[in-house]
One Martini backbone bead per residue (centre of mass of N, CA, C, O) as a GRO file, in nm:
protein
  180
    1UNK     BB    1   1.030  -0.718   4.219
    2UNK     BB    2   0.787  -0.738   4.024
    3UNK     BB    3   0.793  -0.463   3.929
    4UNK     BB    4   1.033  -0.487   3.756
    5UNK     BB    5   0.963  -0.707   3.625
    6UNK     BB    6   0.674  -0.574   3.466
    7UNK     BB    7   0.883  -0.367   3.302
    8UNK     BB    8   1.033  -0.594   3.109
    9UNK     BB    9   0.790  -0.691   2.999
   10UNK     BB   10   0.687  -0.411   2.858
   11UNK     BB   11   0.930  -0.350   2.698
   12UNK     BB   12   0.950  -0.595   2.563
   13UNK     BB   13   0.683  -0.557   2.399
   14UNK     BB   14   0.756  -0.283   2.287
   15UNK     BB   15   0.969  -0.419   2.111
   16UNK     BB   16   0.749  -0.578   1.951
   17UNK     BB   17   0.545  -0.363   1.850
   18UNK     BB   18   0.768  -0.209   1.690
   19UNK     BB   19   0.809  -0.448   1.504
   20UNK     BB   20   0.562  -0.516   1.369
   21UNK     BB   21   0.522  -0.188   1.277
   22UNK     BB   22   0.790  -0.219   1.071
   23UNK     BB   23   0.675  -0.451   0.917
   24UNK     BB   24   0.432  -0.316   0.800
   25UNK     BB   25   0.557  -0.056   0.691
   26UNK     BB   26   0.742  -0.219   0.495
   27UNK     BB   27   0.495  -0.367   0.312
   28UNK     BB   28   0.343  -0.160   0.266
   29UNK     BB   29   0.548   0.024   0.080
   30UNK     BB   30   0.638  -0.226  -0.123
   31UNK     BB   31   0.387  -0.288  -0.250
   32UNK     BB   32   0.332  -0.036  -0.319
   33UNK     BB   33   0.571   0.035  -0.531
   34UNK     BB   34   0.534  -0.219  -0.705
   35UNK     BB   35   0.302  -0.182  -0.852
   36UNK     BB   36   0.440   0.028  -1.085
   37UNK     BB   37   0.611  -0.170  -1.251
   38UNK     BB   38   0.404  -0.228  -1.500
   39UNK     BB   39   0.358   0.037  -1.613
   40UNK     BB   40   0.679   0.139  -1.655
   41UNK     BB   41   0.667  -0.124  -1.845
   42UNK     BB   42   0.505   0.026  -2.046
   43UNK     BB   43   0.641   0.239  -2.091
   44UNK     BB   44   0.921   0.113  -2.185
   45UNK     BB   45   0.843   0.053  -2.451
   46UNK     BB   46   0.666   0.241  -2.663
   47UNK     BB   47   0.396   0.017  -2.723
   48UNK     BB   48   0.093   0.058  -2.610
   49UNK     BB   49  -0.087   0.017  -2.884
   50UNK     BB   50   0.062  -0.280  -2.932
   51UNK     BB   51   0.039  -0.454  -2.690
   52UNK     BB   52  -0.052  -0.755  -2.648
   53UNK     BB   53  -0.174  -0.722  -2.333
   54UNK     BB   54  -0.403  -0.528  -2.394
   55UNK     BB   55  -0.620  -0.380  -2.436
   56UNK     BB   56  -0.853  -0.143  -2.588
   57UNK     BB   57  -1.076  -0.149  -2.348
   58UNK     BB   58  -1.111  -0.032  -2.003
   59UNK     BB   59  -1.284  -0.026  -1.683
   60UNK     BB   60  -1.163   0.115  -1.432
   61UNK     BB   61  -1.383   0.004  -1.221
   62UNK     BB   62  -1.308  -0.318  -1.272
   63UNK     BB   63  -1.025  -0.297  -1.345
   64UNK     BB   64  -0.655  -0.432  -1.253
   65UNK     BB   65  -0.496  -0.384  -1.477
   66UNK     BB   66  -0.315  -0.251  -1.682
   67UNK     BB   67  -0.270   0.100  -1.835
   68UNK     BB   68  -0.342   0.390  -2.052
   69UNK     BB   69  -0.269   0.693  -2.141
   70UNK     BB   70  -0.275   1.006  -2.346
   71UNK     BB   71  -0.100   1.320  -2.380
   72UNK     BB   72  -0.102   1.623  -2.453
   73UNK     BB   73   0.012   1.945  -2.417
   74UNK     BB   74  -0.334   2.024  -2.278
   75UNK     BB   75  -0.399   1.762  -2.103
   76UNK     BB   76  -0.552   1.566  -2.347
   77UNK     BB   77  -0.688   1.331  -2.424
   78UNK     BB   78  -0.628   1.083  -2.690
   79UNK     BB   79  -0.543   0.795  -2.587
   80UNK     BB   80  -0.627   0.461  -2.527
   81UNK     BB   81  -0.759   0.232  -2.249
   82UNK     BB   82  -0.878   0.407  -2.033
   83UNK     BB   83  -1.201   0.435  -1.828
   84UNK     BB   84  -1.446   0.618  -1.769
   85UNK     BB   85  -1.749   0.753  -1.821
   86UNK     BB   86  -1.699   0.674  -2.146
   87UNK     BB   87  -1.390   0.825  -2.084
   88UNK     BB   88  -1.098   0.900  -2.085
   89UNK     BB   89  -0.911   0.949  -1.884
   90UNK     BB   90  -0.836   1.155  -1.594
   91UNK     BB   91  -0.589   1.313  -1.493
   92UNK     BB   92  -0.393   1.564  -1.283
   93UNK     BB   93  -0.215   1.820  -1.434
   94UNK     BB   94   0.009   1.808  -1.243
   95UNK     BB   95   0.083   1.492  -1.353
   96UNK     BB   96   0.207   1.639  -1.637
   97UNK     BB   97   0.375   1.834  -1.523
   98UNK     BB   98   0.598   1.689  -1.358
   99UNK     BB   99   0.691   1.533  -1.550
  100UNK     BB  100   0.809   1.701  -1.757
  101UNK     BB  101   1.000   1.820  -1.569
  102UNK     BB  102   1.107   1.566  -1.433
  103UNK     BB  103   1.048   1.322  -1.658
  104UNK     BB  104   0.861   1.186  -1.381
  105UNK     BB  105   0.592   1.041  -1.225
  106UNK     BB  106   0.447   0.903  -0.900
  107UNK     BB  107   0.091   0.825  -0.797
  108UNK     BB  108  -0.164   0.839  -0.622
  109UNK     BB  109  -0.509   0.826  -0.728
  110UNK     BB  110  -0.832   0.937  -0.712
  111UNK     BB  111  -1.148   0.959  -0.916
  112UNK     BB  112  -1.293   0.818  -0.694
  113UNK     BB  113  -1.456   0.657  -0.500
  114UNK     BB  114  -1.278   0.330  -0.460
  115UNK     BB  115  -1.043   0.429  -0.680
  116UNK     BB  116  -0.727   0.321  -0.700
  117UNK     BB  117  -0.394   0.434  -0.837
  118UNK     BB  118  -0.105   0.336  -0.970
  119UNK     BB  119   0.117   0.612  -1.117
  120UNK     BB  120   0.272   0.665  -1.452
  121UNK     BB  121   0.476   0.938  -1.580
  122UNK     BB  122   0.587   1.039  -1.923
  123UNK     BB  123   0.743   1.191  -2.140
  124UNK     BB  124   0.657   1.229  -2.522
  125UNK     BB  125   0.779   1.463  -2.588
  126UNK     BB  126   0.444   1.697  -2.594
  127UNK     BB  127   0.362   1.397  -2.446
  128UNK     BB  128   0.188   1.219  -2.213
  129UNK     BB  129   0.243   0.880  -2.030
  130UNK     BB  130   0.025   0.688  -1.865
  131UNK     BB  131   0.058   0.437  -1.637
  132UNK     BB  132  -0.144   0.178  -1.446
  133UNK     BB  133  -0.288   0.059  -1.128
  134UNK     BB  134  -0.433  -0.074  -0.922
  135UNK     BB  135  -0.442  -0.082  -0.530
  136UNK     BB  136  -0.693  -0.315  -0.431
  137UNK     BB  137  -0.480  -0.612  -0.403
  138UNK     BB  138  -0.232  -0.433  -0.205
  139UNK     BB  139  -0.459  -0.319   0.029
  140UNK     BB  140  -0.540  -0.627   0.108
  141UNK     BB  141  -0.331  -0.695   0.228
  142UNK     BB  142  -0.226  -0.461   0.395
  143UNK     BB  143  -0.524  -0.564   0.517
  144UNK     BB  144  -0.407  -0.871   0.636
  145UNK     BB  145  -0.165  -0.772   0.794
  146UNK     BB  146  -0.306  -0.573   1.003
  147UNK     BB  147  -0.419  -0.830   1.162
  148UNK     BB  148  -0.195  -1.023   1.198
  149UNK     BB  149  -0.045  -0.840   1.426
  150UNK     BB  150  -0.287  -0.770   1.597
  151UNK     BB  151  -0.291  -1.111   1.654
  152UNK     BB  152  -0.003  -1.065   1.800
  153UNK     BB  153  -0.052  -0.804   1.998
  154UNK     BB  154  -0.248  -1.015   2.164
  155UNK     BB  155  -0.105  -1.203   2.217
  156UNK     BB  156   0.162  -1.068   2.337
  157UNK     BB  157  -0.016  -0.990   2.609
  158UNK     BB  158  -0.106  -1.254   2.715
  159UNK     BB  159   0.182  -1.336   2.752
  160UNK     BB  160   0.257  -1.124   2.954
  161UNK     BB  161   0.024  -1.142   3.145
  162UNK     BB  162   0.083  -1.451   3.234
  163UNK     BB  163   0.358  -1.411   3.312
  164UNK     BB  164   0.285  -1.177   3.544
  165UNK     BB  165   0.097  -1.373   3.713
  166UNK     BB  166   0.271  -1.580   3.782
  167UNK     BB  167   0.505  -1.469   3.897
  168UNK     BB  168   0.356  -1.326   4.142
  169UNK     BB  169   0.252  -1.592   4.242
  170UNK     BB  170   0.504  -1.683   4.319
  171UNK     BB  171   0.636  -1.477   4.490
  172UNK     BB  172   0.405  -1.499   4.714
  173UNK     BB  173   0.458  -1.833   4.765
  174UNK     BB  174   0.758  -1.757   4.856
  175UNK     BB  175   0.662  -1.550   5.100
  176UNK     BB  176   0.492  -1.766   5.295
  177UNK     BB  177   0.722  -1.944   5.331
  178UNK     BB  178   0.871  -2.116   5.527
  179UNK     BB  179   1.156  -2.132   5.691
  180UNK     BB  180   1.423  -2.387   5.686
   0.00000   0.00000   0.00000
């Protein structure tokens, strides 16, 4: 008998893991999506070099806020405000490519160890224009929520745990006893 509630269980654990496991996945997704929104939203404006919120020139080595390159017919870095060691960053052609052919682009960047950026890419005539934000403010929140689920998943077996030699303990201790 104790052996079906220890299936019962687990199972139910498995649906609370999995469950956790979707919640993670989906907020890690949508953070993910979100970053998007600023760069996007910098590009529909085609005021990039006039915009008030912009800097001048950052380093994108350290900068976490909305950027901003273009590029000419062939994919050389011509305006803009983010820089790499010294010159304006450099996308990868393709991310310029796809941009042309299908209206835009939107992938994660990543020119260095340690530096990712979701990107969005968007032509403009014969020109293709960039605006990115790093991935770094949403990359950790998505691993302190992964912290935060582990630290549910360990609570979660613990109360299964608990549970699971409870009952033995009673069903042992209920077949012991004579029968009144």
């Amino acid at each position: 008998m104790w052996l079906h509630r220890i299936v019962i269980a687990v199972a139910a654990y498995a649906l609370f893991a999995g469950g956790l496991a979707t919640l993670y996945v989906v907020e890690q997704q949508t953070g993910r999506s979100a970053v998007e929104d600023a760069p996007r939203a910098l590009i529909s404006t085609g005021q990039t070099t006039a915009a008030p919120t912009q800097p001048d020139r950052v380093d994108l080595t350290y900068y976490l806020g909305t950027f901003w390159v273009q590029y000419d017919a062939n994919g050389t870095p011509i305006a803009g405000n983010a820089y790499l060691d010294g010159t304006l960053a450099r996308v990868p052609k393709g991310v310029l490519d796809t941009a042309r052919a299908t209206g835009e682009d939107s992938v994660s960047w990543q020119p260095e160890e340690g530096l990712r950026y979701a990107i969005v890419a968007k032509p403009v005539g014969q020109d293709v224009i960039v605006a990115g934000q790093s991935l770094q403010p949403t990359e950790a929140r998505a691993t302190r929520t992964l912290l935060y689920i582990v630290l549910a998943l360990i609570a979660g077996a613990a109360v299964v745990a608990v549970a699971v030699g409870v009952d033995v303990l009673l069903t042992t201790a209920a077949r012991r006893r004579p029968a009144a």
